[in-house]
Short mmCIF file of C-alpha atoms in Angstrom, two decimals:
data_model
loop_
_atom_site.label_atom_id
_atom_site.label_comp_id
_atom_site.label_asym_id
_atom_site.label_seq_id
_atom_site.Cartn_x
_atom_site.Cartn_y
_atom_site.Cartn_z
CA MET A 776 -15.09 -52.34 4.69
CA GLY A 777 -16.20 -51.86 0.93
CA PHE A 778 -12.69 -51.93 -0.03
CA ALA A 779 -12.11 -55.15 2.14
CA TRP A 780 -14.86 -57.03 0.46
CA ALA A 781 -14.29 -56.12 -2.94
CA ILE A 782 -10.37 -57.57 -2.74
CA ALA A 783 -11.46 -60.66 -0.51
CA PRO A 784 -12.54 -63.12 -3.83
CA GLY A 785 -8.73 -62.31 -5.07
CA LEU A 786 -7.45 -62.69 -1.28
CA ASP A 787 -9.45 -66.18 -1.14
CA ARG A 788 -7.38 -67.40 -4.33
CA LEU A 789 -4.06 -66.32 -3.21
CA TYR A 790 -4.02 -67.41 0.08
CA PRO A 791 -5.30 -71.29 1.00
CA ASP A 792 -4.48 -70.72 4.30
CA PRO A 793 -7.40 -68.83 6.24
CA SER A 794 -4.79 -67.80 8.94
CA VAL A 795 -3.03 -65.83 6.52
CA ARG A 796 -5.83 -64.93 4.25
CA ASN A 797 -7.53 -63.32 7.70
CA GLU A 798 -4.17 -61.50 8.13
CA ARG A 799 -4.03 -60.11 4.48
CA LEU A 800 -7.93 -59.27 4.70
CA LEU A 801 -7.17 -56.76 8.12
CA ALA A 802 -4.43 -55.07 6.13
CA HIS A 803 -7.42 -53.92 4.12
CA LEU A 804 -9.47 -52.63 6.39
CA GLU A 805 -8.20 -49.27 6.54
CA THR A 806 -10.51 -46.19 5.44
CA PHE A 807 -10.13 -46.20 1.20
CA ASN A 808 -11.60 -42.70 0.67
CA SER A 809 -11.32 -42.29 -3.11
CA ASN A 810 -13.11 -41.73 -6.16
CA PRO A 811 -15.98 -44.28 -6.66
CA TYR A 812 -15.03 -45.05 -10.69
CA LEU A 813 -10.98 -44.83 -10.35
CA ALA A 814 -11.35 -46.57 -7.10
CA THR A 815 -11.32 -50.46 -9.15
CA ILE A 816 -7.67 -49.20 -10.44
CA GLY A 817 -6.62 -49.40 -6.78
CA ILE A 818 -8.56 -52.71 -6.49
CA GLY A 819 -6.67 -53.80 -9.36
CA PHE A 820 -3.19 -52.65 -8.03
CA ALA A 821 -3.45 -53.79 -4.20
CA LEU A 822 -4.16 -57.77 -5.86
CA ARG A 823 -0.93 -57.35 -7.90
CA LEU A 824 1.18 -56.38 -5.38
CA GLU A 825 -0.82 -59.35 -3.08
CA GLN A 826 -0.21 -61.84 -5.74
CA GLU A 827 3.71 -60.53 -5.21
CA VAL A 828 3.38 -60.77 -1.41
CA ALA A 829 1.65 -64.65 -1.91
CA ARG A 830 4.53 -65.38 -3.90
CA GLY A 831 6.90 -64.41 -1.43
CA SER A 832 8.41 -61.13 -3.05
CA ALA A 833 10.69 -59.58 -1.11
CA GLY A 834 9.19 -56.17 0.29
CA ALA A 835 5.98 -56.76 -1.64
CA ASP A 836 3.99 -56.17 1.77
CA GLN A 837 6.21 -52.94 2.62
CA ARG A 838 5.53 -51.45 -0.91
CA LEU A 839 1.78 -52.45 -1.05
CA SER A 840 1.66 -50.19 2.54
CA ARG A 841 3.90 -47.44 1.48
CA LEU A 842 2.23 -46.93 -1.74
CA ILE A 843 -1.67 -47.50 -1.20
CA LYS A 844 -2.33 -44.31 0.51
CA PRO A 845 -0.95 -42.04 -2.62
CA VAL A 846 -2.56 -43.99 -4.76
CA ARG A 847 -5.70 -43.63 -3.12
CA SER A 848 -5.33 -40.13 -2.84
CA SER A 849 -4.07 -39.93 -6.41
CA LEU A 850 -7.38 -41.79 -7.80
CA GLY A 851 -9.59 -40.16 -5.88
CA ALA A 852 -8.26 -36.24 -7.16
CA LEU A 853 -8.25 -37.73 -10.26
CA GLY A 854 -11.37 -39.29 -10.76
CA ASP A 855 -12.98 -36.22 -9.06
CA ASP A 856 -11.92 -33.77 -11.34
CA LEU A 857 -13.20 -35.74 -14.49
CA PHE A 858 -16.44 -37.20 -13.16
CA TRP A 859 -17.78 -34.90 -10.40
CA ALA A 860 -16.26 -32.10 -11.75
CA ALA A 861 -16.46 -32.12 -16.18
CA TRP A 862 -18.35 -35.07 -17.26
CA ARG A 863 -21.45 -35.06 -14.76
CA PRO A 864 -22.10 -31.27 -14.96
CA MET A 865 -21.58 -31.31 -18.51
CA LEU A 866 -24.02 -34.26 -19.67
CA GLY A 867 -26.14 -32.65 -16.69
CA LEU A 868 -25.77 -29.11 -18.28
CA ILE A 869 -27.30 -30.68 -21.75
CA GLY A 870 -29.60 -33.17 -20.56
CA ALA A 871 -30.98 -30.18 -18.43
CA ALA A 872 -31.52 -27.86 -21.14
CA ALA A 873 -32.74 -30.71 -23.48
CA ALA A 874 -35.32 -31.44 -21.21
CA LEU A 875 -36.09 -27.58 -20.63
CA VAL A 876 -37.12 -27.70 -24.34
CA THR A 877 -38.44 -30.58 -25.05
CA GLY A 878 -40.34 -31.17 -22.08
CA SER A 879 -39.22 -35.25 -22.53
CA PRO A 880 -38.03 -37.93 -20.04
CA ILE A 881 -36.17 -39.02 -23.28
CA ALA A 882 -33.70 -36.49 -22.01
CA ALA A 883 -33.19 -37.78 -18.68
CA LEU A 884 -32.98 -41.59 -20.12
CA CYS A 885 -30.01 -40.36 -22.73
CA TYR A 886 -28.48 -38.68 -19.62
CA TRP A 887 -28.30 -41.49 -17.75
CA LEU A 888 -27.60 -43.81 -20.37
CA ALA A 889 -24.25 -41.37 -21.71
CA TYR A 890 -23.18 -41.19 -17.87
CA ASN A 891 -23.09 -45.03 -17.45
CA THR A 892 -21.54 -45.53 -20.48
CA PHE A 893 -17.99 -43.98 -19.66
CA ALA A 894 -18.60 -44.08 -16.11
CA GLN A 895 -19.45 -47.97 -15.86
CA SER A 896 -16.75 -48.55 -18.49
CA VAL A 897 -14.20 -46.79 -16.43
CA ARG A 898 -14.72 -48.95 -13.30
CA TRP A 899 -15.07 -51.92 -14.85
CA ARG A 900 -11.46 -51.57 -17.10
CA GLY A 901 -9.87 -50.24 -13.73
CA VAL A 902 -9.64 -53.63 -11.88
CA ARG A 903 -7.24 -54.77 -15.05
CA ALA A 904 -5.48 -51.48 -15.65
CA GLY A 905 -4.74 -51.39 -11.86
CA PHE A 906 -3.58 -55.39 -11.85
CA ALA A 907 -1.59 -55.14 -15.17
CA SER A 908 0.56 -51.81 -14.03
CA GLY A 909 0.84 -53.15 -10.31
CA ALA A 910 3.65 -51.25 -8.68
CA GLY A 911 3.79 -49.06 -11.87
CA ILE A 912 0.88 -47.39 -11.15
CA ALA A 913 2.50 -44.14 -11.36
CA ARG A 914 2.13 -44.31 -15.34
CA VAL A 915 -1.48 -44.86 -14.93
CA LEU A 916 -1.95 -42.01 -12.93
CA GLN A 917 0.07 -39.29 -14.73
CA ASP A 918 -1.24 -40.79 -17.86
CA PRO A 919 -2.20 -37.61 -20.05
CA PHE A 920 -5.50 -38.83 -21.14
CA TRP A 921 -7.19 -38.22 -17.65
CA ASN A 922 -6.54 -34.36 -17.99
CA ARG A 923 -7.47 -34.35 -21.91
CA VAL A 924 -10.40 -35.89 -20.96
CA SER A 925 -11.26 -33.66 -18.34
CA GLY A 926 -10.15 -30.36 -20.07
CA ILE A 927 -12.23 -31.64 -23.46
CA THR A 928 -15.31 -31.91 -21.26
CA LYS A 929 -15.02 -28.71 -19.44
CA THR A 930 -14.44 -26.76 -22.81
CA VAL A 931 -17.40 -28.58 -24.11
CA GLY A 932 -19.55 -27.53 -20.74
CA ALA A 933 -18.26 -24.23 -21.31
CA PHE A 934 -19.78 -24.14 -25.13
CA ALA A 935 -22.97 -25.52 -24.21
CA CYS A 936 -23.50 -23.02 -21.45
CA GLY A 937 -22.71 -20.41 -24.16
CA ALA A 938 -25.16 -22.37 -26.24
CA VAL A 939 -28.06 -22.57 -23.67
CA ALA A 940 -27.38 -18.79 -23.19
CA GLY A 941 -27.80 -17.68 -26.83
CA GLY A 942 -30.92 -20.25 -27.26
CA ALA A 943 -32.61 -18.86 -24.27
CA LEU A 944 -32.28 -15.09 -25.75
CA TRP A 945 -33.34 -16.33 -29.18
CA ALA A 946 -36.27 -18.05 -27.74
CA LEU A 947 -37.13 -15.13 -26.05
CA ARG A 948 -36.87 -12.20 -28.69
CA GLY A 949 -40.31 -13.09 -29.79
CA GLY A 950 -41.87 -12.46 -26.18
CA GLY A 951 -40.75 -8.47 -26.30
CA THR A 952 -38.53 -7.00 -24.09
CA GLU A 953 -40.11 -8.07 -21.12
CA GLY A 954 -39.14 -11.98 -21.20
CA ILE A 955 -35.22 -11.12 -21.84
CA SER A 956 -35.20 -8.21 -19.47
CA VAL A 957 -36.24 -10.81 -16.81
CA PHE A 958 -33.99 -13.36 -17.97
CA LEU A 959 -31.36 -11.28 -17.76
CA ILE A 960 -32.32 -9.97 -13.98
CA VAL A 961 -32.45 -13.47 -12.96
CA THR A 962 -29.37 -14.23 -14.23
CA ALA A 963 -27.39 -11.34 -12.72
CA PHE A 964 -29.15 -11.68 -9.37
CA LEU A 965 -28.33 -15.32 -9.36
CA TRP A 966 -24.83 -14.41 -10.27
CA LEU A 967 -24.21 -12.04 -7.66
CA ALA A 968 -25.94 -13.94 -5.03
CA GLY A 969 -23.12 -16.38 -5.89
CA TRP A 970 -20.27 -14.04 -5.49
CA ARG A 971 -17.69 -15.26 -3.22
CA ARG A 972 -17.08 -13.43 0.01
CA GLY A 973 -13.69 -14.33 0.51
CA SER A 974 -13.50 -17.28 3.52
CA ARG A 975 -17.18 -16.65 4.40
CA GLY A 976 -18.78 -18.35 1.06
CA ARG A 977 -21.12 -17.17 -1.19
CA TRP A 978 -24.14 -14.84 -0.10
CA LEU A 979 -26.71 -17.31 -0.82
CA SER A 980 -26.59 -21.05 -1.94
CA PRO A 981 -27.78 -21.56 -5.49
CA SER A 982 -30.59 -23.45 -4.12
CA VAL A 983 -31.72 -20.38 -1.73
CA ALA A 984 -30.77 -18.05 -4.55
CA PHE A 985 -33.29 -19.71 -6.93
CA LEU A 986 -36.16 -19.69 -4.02
CA VAL A 987 -35.71 -16.16 -3.70
CA VAL A 988 -36.11 -15.73 -7.03
CA VAL A 989 -39.24 -17.67 -7.52
CA ILE A 990 -40.78 -15.99 -4.45
CA LEU A 991 -39.92 -12.66 -6.32
CA LEU A 992 -41.01 -13.92 -9.46
CA SER A 993 -44.41 -14.95 -7.93
CA VAL A 994 -45.02 -11.68 -6.17
CA VAL A 995 -44.23 -9.76 -9.30
CA VAL A 996 -46.41 -12.07 -11.46
CA ARG A 997 -49.20 -11.70 -8.98
CA VAL A 998 -48.85 -7.48 -8.82
CA SER A 999 -48.71 -7.11 -12.64
CA ALA A 1000 -51.39 -9.58 -13.30
CA GLY A 1001 -50.32 -11.24 -16.60
CA VAL A 1002 -47.70 -8.56 -17.84
CA LEU A 1003 -45.01 -10.88 -17.97
CA PRO A 1004 -44.64 -13.85 -20.62
CA MET B 20 -51.77 -38.68 -5.17
CA SER B 21 -52.74 -41.88 -4.73
CA LEU B 22 -51.43 -44.34 -1.42
CA ASP B 23 -49.64 -46.79 -4.16
CA GLN B 24 -47.95 -43.60 -5.82
CA ALA B 25 -47.00 -42.21 -2.64
CA ALA B 26 -45.77 -46.04 -1.90
CA LEU B 27 -43.81 -45.93 -4.85
CA LEU B 28 -42.52 -42.67 -4.46
CA ALA B 29 -41.12 -43.91 -0.72
CA VAL B 30 -39.69 -46.96 -2.10
CA PHE B 31 -37.78 -44.91 -5.04
CA GLY B 32 -36.81 -42.51 -2.16
CA GLY B 33 -34.65 -45.51 -0.72
CA VAL B 34 -33.53 -46.30 -4.37
CA VAL B 35 -32.07 -42.74 -4.73
CA PHE B 36 -30.70 -42.40 -1.08
CA LEU B 37 -28.48 -45.46 -1.93
CA ASP B 38 -27.83 -44.25 -5.13
CA GLN B 39 -26.39 -40.76 -4.03
CA TRP B 40 -23.29 -42.67 -2.76
CA PRO B 41 -23.70 -45.77 -0.78
CA LEU B 42 -24.20 -47.84 -3.55
CA LEU B 43 -23.64 -47.61 -7.76
CA GLN B 44 -23.47 -44.11 -8.13
CA SER B 45 -25.33 -44.46 -11.19
CA MET B 46 -26.78 -41.02 -11.21
CA LEU B 47 -30.49 -42.96 -10.79
CA SER B 48 -30.27 -39.90 -8.26
CA ARG B 49 -29.63 -36.92 -10.04
CA PRO B 50 -32.37 -34.25 -10.59
CA LEU B 51 -32.59 -35.03 -14.25
CA VAL B 52 -33.59 -38.71 -13.63
CA VAL B 53 -35.56 -38.35 -10.10
CA GLY B 54 -37.85 -35.78 -11.83
CA ALA B 55 -38.58 -37.83 -15.19
CA VAL B 56 -39.36 -40.76 -12.77
CA VAL B 57 -41.59 -38.81 -10.31
CA GLY B 58 -43.64 -37.30 -13.61
CA LEU B 59 -43.59 -40.98 -14.53
CA VAL B 60 -45.37 -42.15 -11.46
CA LEU B 61 -47.52 -39.47 -11.26
CA GLY B 62 -48.76 -39.76 -15.11
CA ARG B 63 -47.55 -36.40 -15.89
CA PRO B 64 -43.86 -37.08 -17.71
CA THR B 65 -43.63 -33.69 -19.63
CA ASP B 66 -44.00 -31.81 -16.17
CA GLY B 67 -41.72 -34.19 -14.27
CA ALA B 68 -38.78 -34.16 -16.59
CA LEU B 69 -39.38 -30.20 -16.79
CA TRP B 70 -39.27 -30.29 -12.94
CA GLY B 71 -36.35 -32.63 -12.95
CA ALA B 72 -34.71 -30.39 -15.36
CA VAL B 73 -35.49 -27.02 -12.90
CA PHE B 74 -33.59 -29.25 -10.17
CA GLU B 75 -30.70 -29.96 -12.22
CA ALA B 76 -29.93 -26.22 -12.95
CA ILE B 77 -30.45 -25.70 -9.14
CA TYR B 78 -27.92 -28.45 -8.06
CA LEU B 79 -25.83 -28.25 -10.92
CA GLY B 80 -22.94 -26.61 -9.23
CA VAL B 81 -22.64 -28.76 -6.28
CA LEU B 82 -20.06 -31.40 -6.29
CA PRO B 83 -19.52 -33.81 -3.67
CA ILE B 84 -15.67 -33.16 -3.92
CA GLY B 85 -12.86 -34.45 -1.23
CA VAL B 86 -14.95 -34.01 2.27
CA ALA B 87 -17.42 -31.60 1.00
CA ARG B 88 -21.10 -31.70 2.73
CA TYR B 89 -23.89 -31.16 0.00
CA PRO B 90 -27.59 -31.18 0.04
CA ASP B 91 -29.18 -34.69 -1.16
CA ALA B 92 -30.23 -33.67 -4.54
CA GLY B 93 -32.05 -36.86 -5.29
CA LEU B 94 -34.75 -36.52 -2.12
CA ALA B 95 -34.78 -32.85 -2.48
CA THR B 96 -36.27 -33.31 -6.24
CA LEU B 97 -37.99 -36.21 -5.41
CA ALA B 98 -40.26 -34.36 -2.71
CA GLY B 99 -39.95 -30.91 -4.51
CA SER B 100 -41.48 -32.39 -8.16
CA ALA B 101 -44.13 -34.58 -6.28
CA VAL B 102 -45.48 -31.24 -4.73
CA ALA B 103 -44.76 -29.60 -8.00
CA LEU B 104 -47.03 -31.78 -9.73
CA SER B 105 -49.42 -32.61 -6.88
CA ALA B 106 -51.46 -29.25 -7.33
CA PRO B 107 -54.77 -29.47 -9.52
CA ALA B 108 -54.09 -29.30 -13.06
CA GLY B 109 -55.13 -25.67 -14.93
CA VAL B 110 -53.61 -23.90 -12.08
CA PRO B 111 -50.04 -22.51 -12.11
CA PRO B 112 -47.64 -25.00 -10.12
CA PRO B 113 -46.87 -24.13 -6.34
CA ALA B 114 -43.15 -23.51 -7.56
CA GLY B 115 -42.05 -21.36 -4.18
CA TRP B 116 -43.31 -24.23 -2.13
CA ALA B 117 -41.76 -27.11 -4.12
CA VAL B 118 -38.45 -25.54 -4.02
CA ALA B 119 -38.65 -24.67 -0.13
CA VAL B 120 -39.52 -28.53 0.53
CA ALA B 121 -37.02 -29.09 -1.72
CA LEU B 122 -34.02 -27.10 0.14
CA VAL B 123 -35.48 -28.85 3.24
CA THR B 124 -35.83 -32.29 2.17
CA GLY B 125 -31.99 -31.73 0.77
CA ALA B 126 -30.74 -30.68 3.83
CA VAL B 127 -32.65 -33.18 5.94
CA GLY B 128 -31.34 -35.95 3.21
CA ASP B 129 -27.60 -34.46 4.07
CA HIS B 130 -27.91 -35.35 7.93
CA ALA B 131 -29.31 -38.37 6.90
CA GLY B 132 -26.17 -39.45 4.88
CA LEU B 133 -24.03 -38.22 7.99
CA VAL B 134 -26.67 -40.70 10.37
CA LEU B 135 -25.23 -43.64 7.95
CA ARG B 136 -21.62 -42.54 7.86
CA ARG B 137 -21.79 -42.57 11.38
CA TRP B 138 -23.20 -45.93 11.34
CA ASN B 139 -20.79 -47.52 9.00
CA GLY B 140 -18.16 -46.08 11.10
CA HIS B 141 -19.22 -48.19 14.37
CA LEU B 142 -19.80 -51.29 12.17
CA ALA B 143 -16.35 -51.08 10.52
CA VAL B 144 -15.22 -51.32 14.15
CA ARG B 145 -17.18 -54.21 14.64
CA VAL B 146 -16.36 -55.85 11.41
CA ARG B 147 -12.88 -55.53 12.64
CA GLU B 148 -13.00 -57.45 15.69
CA ARG B 149 -14.77 -60.10 13.70
CA VAL B 150 -12.49 -60.61 11.15
CA THR B 151 -9.29 -60.70 14.03
CA ALA B 152 -11.72 -63.40 15.42
CA GLY B 153 -11.59 -65.27 11.91
CA ASP B 154 -15.24 -64.25 10.65
CA LEU B 155 -14.05 -63.50 6.75
CA SER B 156 -17.71 -63.10 5.77
CA ALA B 157 -17.98 -60.01 8.60
CA PRO B 158 -17.21 -57.44 5.64
CA GLY B 159 -20.16 -58.72 3.57
CA ARG B 160 -22.57 -59.02 5.79
CA ALA B 161 -21.79 -55.55 7.38
CA ILE B 162 -22.31 -54.11 3.56
CA ALA B 163 -25.64 -55.65 3.42
CA VAL B 164 -26.64 -54.32 7.01
CA SER B 165 -25.59 -50.96 6.16
CA LEU B 166 -27.32 -50.81 2.89
CA LEU B 167 -30.83 -52.00 4.40
CA ARG B 168 -30.54 -49.13 6.96
CA GLY B 169 -29.66 -47.06 3.83
CA VAL B 170 -32.70 -47.73 2.11
CA GLY B 171 -34.39 -47.36 5.49
CA LEU B 172 -32.93 -43.78 6.12
CA GLY B 173 -34.12 -43.12 2.34
CA VAL B 174 -37.90 -44.15 2.61
CA VAL B 175 -38.31 -42.60 5.70
CA VAL B 176 -36.62 -39.14 4.61
CA SER B 177 -38.86 -39.43 1.33
CA VAL B 178 -42.26 -40.13 3.14
CA ALA B 179 -41.87 -37.29 5.67
CA ALA B 180 -41.25 -35.05 3.00
CA LEU B 181 -43.93 -36.00 0.99
CA THR B 182 -46.12 -36.04 4.34
CA VAL B 183 -45.41 -32.24 5.44
CA GLY B 184 -44.88 -31.18 1.47
CA LEU B 185 -48.46 -32.79 0.10
CA GLY B 186 -49.80 -31.85 4.06
CA GLY B 187 -48.69 -28.17 3.84
CA LEU B 188 -49.64 -27.87 -0.21
CA ALA B 189 -53.23 -28.60 1.05
CA LEU B 190 -53.03 -25.47 3.50
CA VAL B 191 -51.27 -22.94 1.24
CA VAL B 192 -52.52 -24.19 -2.40
CA SER B 193 -54.94 -21.63 -3.09
CA THR B 194 -53.01 -18.95 -1.46
CA PRO B 195 -50.32 -16.73 -2.39
CA TRP B 196 -47.74 -18.29 -0.02
CA SER B 197 -47.16 -21.59 -2.39
CA GLY B 198 -45.69 -19.24 -4.56
CA PRO B 199 -47.64 -19.67 -7.55
CA LEU B 200 -45.71 -19.29 -10.92
CA PRO B 201 -46.83 -20.15 -14.55
CA MET B 202 -44.51 -23.27 -16.17
CA THR B 203 -43.11 -20.75 -18.63
CA ILE B 204 -41.39 -18.35 -15.95
CA VAL B 205 -40.09 -21.24 -13.90
CA VAL B 206 -38.22 -22.30 -16.80
CA LEU B 207 -36.59 -19.23 -17.79
CA ALA B 208 -35.65 -18.95 -14.22
CA ALA B 209 -33.97 -22.84 -14.63
CA ALA B 210 -32.01 -21.44 -17.78
CA ALA B 211 -31.13 -18.52 -16.34
CA ALA B 212 -29.56 -20.73 -13.39
CA LEU B 213 -28.13 -23.02 -15.77
CA VAL B 214 -26.44 -20.41 -17.47
CA VAL B 215 -25.01 -18.88 -14.24
CA ASN B 216 -24.27 -22.55 -12.76
CA GLY B 217 -22.77 -23.66 -15.45
CA THR B 218 -20.85 -20.61 -16.35
CA ARG B 219 -19.54 -20.87 -12.42
CA LEU B 220 -18.46 -24.42 -13.47
CA PHE B 221 -16.48 -24.65 -16.68
CA VAL B 222 -15.70 -20.97 -17.80
CA ASP B 223 -12.16 -20.53 -15.84
CA GLY B 224 -9.84 -19.08 -18.38
CA ARG B 225 -9.76 -17.51 -21.41
CA TRP B 226 -9.97 -20.19 -23.53
CA ARG B 227 -12.86 -21.66 -22.06
CA LEU B 228 -14.64 -18.08 -22.14
CA THR B 229 -14.06 -18.04 -26.02
CA ALA B 230 -16.25 -21.68 -26.26
CA TRP B 231 -18.44 -19.90 -24.34
CA GLY B 232 -18.66 -16.99 -26.52
CA ALA B 233 -18.63 -19.66 -29.75
CA GLY B 234 -21.65 -21.35 -28.49
CA LEU B 235 -23.55 -18.50 -27.50
CA VAL B 236 -23.33 -16.61 -31.35
CA LEU B 237 -23.41 -20.03 -32.99
CA VAL B 238 -26.61 -21.10 -31.72
CA VAL B 239 -27.81 -17.53 -32.16
CA ALA B 240 -26.68 -17.51 -36.23
CA ALA B 241 -27.75 -21.28 -37.04
CA PHE B 242 -31.50 -20.08 -35.05
CA GLY B 243 -31.19 -17.07 -37.20
CA LEU B 244 -30.37 -18.71 -40.40
CA VAL B 245 -33.43 -21.27 -39.79
CA GLY B 246 -35.72 -18.44 -39.01
#
């Protein structure tokens, strides 16, 4: 529905005859399950081919119906890897670490701004990029830019993760061995709890494992009555 | 928590639910942001930012890839942070109760999302019929209806979660069942979760393991130089 709604203003321009416009809109009322930020490239691509259909270009209609599904899947795979598996968690990790250190809501604001500066600009420019490429969309999809950005982002994420570990160990060193011991034990527990058991999934989901940690720590704090930092 | 604050949080719950996937996906629904907003609404911005970071650490590795089902991290954080920040000042926050409420709310939010997707499926069938009959504005109207339903579901889940979470808190707040923990230890556990979930996500080969190690060594060295 969303794809058809997004493409409708373009169809209004291309097809003055309501019956033809209706028919073309129906052709786009299919499931378009892709990545929300890269889906706009698909919209631009579909509009370009619709333009060719409207101009009477031979086979444009078949090309559109043949290509739209692979384009949708490829955009989904690229976008999921870039935004969901790299950009969002990398910024989330840095933002959460900053908030834990500073206790300031500004960390959340910076996270939100940084995320949207990239994500919404890709979304905004996607329609033009898709429209400009038309049937040559394979070039856009195979552009090394996507993999390069995703790879760099994941490497920055790995670096930031190590930095968080180093920062935590450094911050805890002044509190005696208890703080560092608790940190290492909790880290080891969470790591083991999230271990995959073949096809049966993890021992515990990250949220359940964290709940177990909180309950155990609360018991330890109560029993030890202030021994922990 | 006053009634005004509760009402604001419930409305914000509607926005958070929409931002999760039906509309925009601007990451207003991420725990880091939701926790900060809850803190601002309840007049405790620092604690809100901290709890937002705690839930971000918990839900960092939950990725909405493909057809995966995942908890609604935004609504979970809204309920969990509100519960944690509603304990009386000066006592350790009821961390166990707050995380438990968040977990249940996240699962309920996931089911609410499923309900909305089913409704959307039925709507899409009707839209197709209307467009076939010549009604070109049907997709726009259906999207508006879907968004309104999304807001409604978000508000309902938020109100239910706040009611159960805060009602339960009143019963357990002065008992060990609330899982009270000093904030320093909650932060320490969150840092551990951040390291574990981040490492699982990003370290997938020798090169990234080197980057991980470089981050650790450089930070320790930098702190060592600064003293």
